[in-house]
XYZ file of C-alpha atoms in Angstrom:
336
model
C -44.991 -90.596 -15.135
C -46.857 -87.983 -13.104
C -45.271 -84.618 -13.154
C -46.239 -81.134 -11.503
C -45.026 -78.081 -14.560
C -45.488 -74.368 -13.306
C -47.020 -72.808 -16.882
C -46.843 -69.735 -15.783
C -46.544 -67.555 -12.527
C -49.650 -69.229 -9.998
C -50.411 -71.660 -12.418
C -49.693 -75.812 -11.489
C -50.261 -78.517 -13.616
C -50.483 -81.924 -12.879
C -49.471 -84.179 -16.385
C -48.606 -87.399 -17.352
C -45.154 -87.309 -19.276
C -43.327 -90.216 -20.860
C -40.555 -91.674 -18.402
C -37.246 -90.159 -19.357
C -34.468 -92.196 -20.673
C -30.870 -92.487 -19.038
C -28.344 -90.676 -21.584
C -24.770 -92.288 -21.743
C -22.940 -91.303 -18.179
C -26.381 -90.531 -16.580
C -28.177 -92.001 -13.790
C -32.094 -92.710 -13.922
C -33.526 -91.672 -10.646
C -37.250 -92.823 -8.885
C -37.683 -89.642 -7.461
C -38.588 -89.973 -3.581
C -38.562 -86.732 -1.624
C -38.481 -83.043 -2.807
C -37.958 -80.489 -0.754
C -39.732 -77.000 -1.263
C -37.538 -74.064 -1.626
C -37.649 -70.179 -1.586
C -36.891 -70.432 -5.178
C -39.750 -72.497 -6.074
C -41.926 -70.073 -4.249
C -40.082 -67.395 -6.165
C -40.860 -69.206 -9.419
C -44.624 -70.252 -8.378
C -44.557 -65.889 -8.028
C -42.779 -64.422 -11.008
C -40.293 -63.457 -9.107
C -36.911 -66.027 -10.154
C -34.712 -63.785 -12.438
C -32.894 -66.761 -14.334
C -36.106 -68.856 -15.563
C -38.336 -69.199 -18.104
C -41.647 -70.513 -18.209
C -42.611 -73.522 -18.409
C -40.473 -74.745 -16.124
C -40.664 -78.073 -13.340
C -39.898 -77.328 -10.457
C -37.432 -79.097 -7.367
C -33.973 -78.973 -6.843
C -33.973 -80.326 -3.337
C -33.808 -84.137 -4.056
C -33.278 -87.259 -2.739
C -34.506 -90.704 -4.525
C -33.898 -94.357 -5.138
C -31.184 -95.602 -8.176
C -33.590 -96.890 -11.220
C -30.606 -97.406 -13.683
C -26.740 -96.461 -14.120
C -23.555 -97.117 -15.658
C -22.161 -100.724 -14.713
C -18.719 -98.683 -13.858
C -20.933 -96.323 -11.620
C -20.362 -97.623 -8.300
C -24.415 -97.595 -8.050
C -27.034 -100.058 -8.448
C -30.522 -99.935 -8.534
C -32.231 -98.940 -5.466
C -28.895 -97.373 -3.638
C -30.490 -93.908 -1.916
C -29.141 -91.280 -3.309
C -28.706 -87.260 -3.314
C -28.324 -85.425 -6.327
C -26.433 -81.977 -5.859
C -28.707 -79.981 -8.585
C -25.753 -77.029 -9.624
C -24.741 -78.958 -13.358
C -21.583 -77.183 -13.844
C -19.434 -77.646 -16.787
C -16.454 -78.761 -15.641
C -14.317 -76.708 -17.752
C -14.966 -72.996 -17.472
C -13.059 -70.116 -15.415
C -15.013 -70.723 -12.501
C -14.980 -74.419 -12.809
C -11.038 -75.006 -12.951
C -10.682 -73.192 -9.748
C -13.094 -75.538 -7.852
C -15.883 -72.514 -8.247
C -18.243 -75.117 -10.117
C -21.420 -73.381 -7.795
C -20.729 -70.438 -9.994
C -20.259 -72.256 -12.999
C -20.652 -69.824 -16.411
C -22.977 -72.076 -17.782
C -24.391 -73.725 -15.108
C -27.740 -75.117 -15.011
C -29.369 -75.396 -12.018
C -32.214 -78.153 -11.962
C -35.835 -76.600 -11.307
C -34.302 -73.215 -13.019
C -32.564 -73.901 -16.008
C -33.857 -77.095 -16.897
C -36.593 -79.090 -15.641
C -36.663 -80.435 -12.202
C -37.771 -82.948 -9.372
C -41.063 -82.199 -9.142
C -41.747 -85.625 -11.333
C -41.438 -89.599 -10.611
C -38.246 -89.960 -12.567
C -35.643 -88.170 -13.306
C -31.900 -88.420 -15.402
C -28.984 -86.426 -13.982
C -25.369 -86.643 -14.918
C -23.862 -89.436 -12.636
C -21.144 -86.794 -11.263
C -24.053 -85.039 -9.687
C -25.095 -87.918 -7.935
C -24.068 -88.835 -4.574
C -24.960 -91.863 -2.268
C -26.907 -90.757 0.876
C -25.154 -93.644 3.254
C -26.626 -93.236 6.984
C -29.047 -90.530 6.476
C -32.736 -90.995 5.656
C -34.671 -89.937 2.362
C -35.875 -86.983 4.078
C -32.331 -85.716 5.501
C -30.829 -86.251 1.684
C -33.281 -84.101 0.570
C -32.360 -81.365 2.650
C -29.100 -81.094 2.405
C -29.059 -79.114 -0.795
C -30.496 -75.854 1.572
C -28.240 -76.720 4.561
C -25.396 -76.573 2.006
C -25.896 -73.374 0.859
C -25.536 -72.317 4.481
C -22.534 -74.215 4.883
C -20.976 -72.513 2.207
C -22.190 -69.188 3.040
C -20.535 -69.541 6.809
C -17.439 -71.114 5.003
C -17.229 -68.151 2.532
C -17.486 -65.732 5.057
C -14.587 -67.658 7.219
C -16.630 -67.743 10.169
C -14.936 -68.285 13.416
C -14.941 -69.100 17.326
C -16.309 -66.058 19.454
C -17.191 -64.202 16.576
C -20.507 -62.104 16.007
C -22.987 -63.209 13.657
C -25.988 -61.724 12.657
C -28.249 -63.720 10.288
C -30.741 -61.628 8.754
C -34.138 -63.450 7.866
C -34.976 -66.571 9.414
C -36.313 -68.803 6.646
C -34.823 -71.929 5.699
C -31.806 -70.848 4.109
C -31.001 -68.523 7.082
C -31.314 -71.271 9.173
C -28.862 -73.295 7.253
C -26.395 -70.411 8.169
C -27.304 -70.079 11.745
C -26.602 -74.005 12.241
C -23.357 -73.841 10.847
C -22.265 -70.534 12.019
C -22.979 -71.714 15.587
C -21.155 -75.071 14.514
C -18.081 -72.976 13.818
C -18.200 -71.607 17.528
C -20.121 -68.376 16.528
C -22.469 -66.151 18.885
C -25.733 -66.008 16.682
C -27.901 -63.478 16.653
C -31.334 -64.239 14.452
C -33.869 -61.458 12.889
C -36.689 -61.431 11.234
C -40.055 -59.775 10.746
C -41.747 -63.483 11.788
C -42.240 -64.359 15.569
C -42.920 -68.082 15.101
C -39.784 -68.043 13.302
C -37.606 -66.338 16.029
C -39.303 -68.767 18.412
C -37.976 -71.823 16.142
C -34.664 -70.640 15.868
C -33.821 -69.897 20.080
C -35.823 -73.684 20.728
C -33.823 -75.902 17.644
C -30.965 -74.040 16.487
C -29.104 -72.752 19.498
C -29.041 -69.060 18.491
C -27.912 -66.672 21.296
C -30.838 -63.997 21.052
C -33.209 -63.606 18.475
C -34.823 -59.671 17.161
C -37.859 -58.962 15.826
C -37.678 -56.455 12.967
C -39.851 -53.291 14.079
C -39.641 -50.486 16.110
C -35.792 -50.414 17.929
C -34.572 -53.131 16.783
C -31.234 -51.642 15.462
C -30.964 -50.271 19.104
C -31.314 -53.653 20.072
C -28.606 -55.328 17.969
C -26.854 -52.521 19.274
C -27.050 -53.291 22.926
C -26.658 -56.957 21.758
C -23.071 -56.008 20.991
C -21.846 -52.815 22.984
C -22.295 -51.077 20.115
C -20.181 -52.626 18.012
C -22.379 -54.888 15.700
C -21.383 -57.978 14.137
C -18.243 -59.410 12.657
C -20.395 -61.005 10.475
C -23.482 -60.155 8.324
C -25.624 -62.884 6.776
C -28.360 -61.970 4.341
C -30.826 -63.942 3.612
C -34.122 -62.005 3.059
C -34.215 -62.031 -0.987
C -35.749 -57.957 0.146
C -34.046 -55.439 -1.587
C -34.330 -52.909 1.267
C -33.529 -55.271 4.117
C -30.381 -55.967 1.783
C -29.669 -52.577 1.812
C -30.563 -51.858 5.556
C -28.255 -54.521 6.415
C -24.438 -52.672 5.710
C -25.805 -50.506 8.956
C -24.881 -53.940 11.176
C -21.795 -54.630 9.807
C -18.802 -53.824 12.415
C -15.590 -51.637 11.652
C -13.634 -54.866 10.088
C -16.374 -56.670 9.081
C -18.425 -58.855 6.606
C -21.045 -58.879 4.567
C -22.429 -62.153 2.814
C -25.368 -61.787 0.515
C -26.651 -64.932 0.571
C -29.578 -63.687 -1.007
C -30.947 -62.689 -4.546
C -33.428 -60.126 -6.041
C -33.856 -58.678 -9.784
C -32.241 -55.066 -9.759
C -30.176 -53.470 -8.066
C -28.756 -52.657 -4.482
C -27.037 -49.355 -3.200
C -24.988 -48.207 0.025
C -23.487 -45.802 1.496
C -19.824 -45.579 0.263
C -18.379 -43.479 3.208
C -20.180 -45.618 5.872
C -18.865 -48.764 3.636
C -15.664 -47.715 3.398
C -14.933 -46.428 7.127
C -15.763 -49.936 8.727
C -13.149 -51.170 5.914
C -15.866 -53.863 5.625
C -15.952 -56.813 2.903
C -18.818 -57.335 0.693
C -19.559 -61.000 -0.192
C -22.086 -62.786 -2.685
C -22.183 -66.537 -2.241
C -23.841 -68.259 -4.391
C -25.471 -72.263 -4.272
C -22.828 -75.099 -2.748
C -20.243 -77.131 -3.691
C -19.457 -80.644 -3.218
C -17.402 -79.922 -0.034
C -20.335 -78.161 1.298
C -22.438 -80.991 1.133
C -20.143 -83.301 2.387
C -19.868 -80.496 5.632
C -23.452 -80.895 5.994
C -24.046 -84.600 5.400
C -21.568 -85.062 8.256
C -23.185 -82.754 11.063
C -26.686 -85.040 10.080
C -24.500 -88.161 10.528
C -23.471 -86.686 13.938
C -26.858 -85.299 14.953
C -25.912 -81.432 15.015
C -29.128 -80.870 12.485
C -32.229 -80.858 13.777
C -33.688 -82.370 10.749
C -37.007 -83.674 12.326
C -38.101 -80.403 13.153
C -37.095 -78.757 9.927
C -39.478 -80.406 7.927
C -42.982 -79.274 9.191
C -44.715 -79.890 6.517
C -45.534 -82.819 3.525
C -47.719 -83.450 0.523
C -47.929 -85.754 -2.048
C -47.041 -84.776 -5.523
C -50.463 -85.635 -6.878
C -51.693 -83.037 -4.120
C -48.814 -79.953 -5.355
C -51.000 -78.387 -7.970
C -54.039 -77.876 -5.318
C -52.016 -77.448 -2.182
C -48.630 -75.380 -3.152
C -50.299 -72.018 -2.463
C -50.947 -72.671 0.990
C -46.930 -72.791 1.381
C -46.636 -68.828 0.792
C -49.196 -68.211 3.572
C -47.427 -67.164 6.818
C -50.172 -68.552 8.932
C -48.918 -72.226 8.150
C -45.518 -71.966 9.944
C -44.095 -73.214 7.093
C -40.375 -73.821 7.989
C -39.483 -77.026 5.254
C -42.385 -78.840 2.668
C -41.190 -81.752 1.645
C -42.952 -83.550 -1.193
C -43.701 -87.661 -1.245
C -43.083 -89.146 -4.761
């Protein structure tokens, strides 16, 4: 089977491997669609602090059954969604329903090789039917779900304040669902065409772009009083940091976000909003349940997510092109 394997940071290869073979309680998958995610760009990089090298890429999947278990409840072609967090089942996190923060989890594309191939084996308890949405929608809803849990996390409600901080795909998971939950969204980013997305498909209230008075702005946004809720989702250490100056007396923080190091604030600013600091990490299986029911429903503009498309025998020439801002990149999906 053809598969794309990042060697090493900037460096795709295009191989033929032998087709894997379904393991007892595993599901063989034809691979169909695979979205492109910050973290593969972060990988493509050098910049993904849990991975080694090599590594094959994708954990935003969707695909057609190949084989399963007779008792599976699948057959062979059933569409399907895989969610790509492998979680124990039995660890401290996992017994209190915390399986996105598994202690051993592997995450497909990170930990172990990924999507970014014609076939693929999963565990069958990662595998979920994708009834009433198309290829394409299935594999988005891995990204949409980490928005959805990042709202849900942060108890996002009616009438409430939200500020989502970068406007890439991720952040736009949380502005759909925020808004879902009755919020007032406010968007910024350092990208125009992005702002410009966000106030034509996702309903967001006013949208900032980083630079010269923009704080004033969020200010004036909000009487002064800033946001009830916080969103990160730059994966910038400094616009992480930057962002506890937005938070309002009472509120919360979510870092949706991840870089290698560390982040500091100021304790005495931190401590006199009484604010809450929040990391929230991947998605669980409620999460993508939230999400596959707003596509059902139409409330995700799905179409005009996914701007862009490649084959996978075109990845190892064309994947670059996907870090340049020039593209108006918002989703890649990959044809398998």
């Amino acid at each position: 089977m053809l598969t794309v394997t990042c060697e090493s940071p900037g460096h795709l290869v295009a191989q033929q491997r032998p087709r894997p073979e379904r393991g007892h309680g595993e599901v063989l998958l034809r691979v169909r669609r695979v979205g492109v995610c910050g973290t593969d760009l972060h990988i493509f990089t050098g910049h993904q602090p849990y991975l080694a090298y090599p590594r094959v890429m994708g954990h935003e999947l969707s695909g057609v059954v190949e084989e399963a278990e007779t008792d599976s409840g699948l057959v062979p072609g059933d569409p399907v969604y895989v969610m790509p967090y492998l979680s124990c089942g039995h660890c401290i996190a996992c017994r209190q329903g915390k399986t996105n923060c598994c202690v051993r989890i592997q995450v497909l594309g990170v930990h172990r090789d990924g999507a970014f191939a014609e076939f693929i084996s999963v565990p069958q308890r990662f595998v979920g039917k994708a009834d009433g949405i198309t290829l394409d929608q299935a594999a988005m809803l891995e990204f949409l779900a980490i928005g959805a849990h990042a709202v849900r996390r942060a108890d996002v409600t009616a009438g409430q304040r939200v500020l989502v901080v970068g406007a890439g795909p991720i952040g736009m998971g949380a502005m759909i669902f925020a808004r879902l939950r009755g919020a007032v969204v406010t968007a910024i980013d350092g990208r125009q065409d992005r702002l410009g997305f966000a106030l034509k498909h996702l309903g967001v209230a006013a949208a900032v772009p980083v630079g010269d008075g923009d704080e004033a702005e969020l200010s004036r946004l909000t009487d002064g009083e800033f946001f009830d809720v916080v969103f990160d989702a730059t994966g910038n250490a400094k616009a992480m940091e930057r962002g506890f100056r937005f938070i309002a007396h009472g509120g919360r923080y979510v870092l949706v976000s991840i870089v290698q190091g560390d982040i500091r604030f100021s304790d005495p600013e931190f401590h006199k909003r009484e604010a809450t600091l929040l990391s929230s990490r991947n998605a669980t299986t409620e999460d993508f349940e939230t999400v596959m029911k707003a596509i059902r429903e139409g409330l995700v503009p799905s179409a005009a997510l996914a701007t862009h498309r490649m084959t996978l025998a075109e990845v190892p020439a064309g994947f670059a092109r996907l870090l340049d801002p020039t593209e108006g990149v918002i989703k890649a999906i990959i044809e398998c």
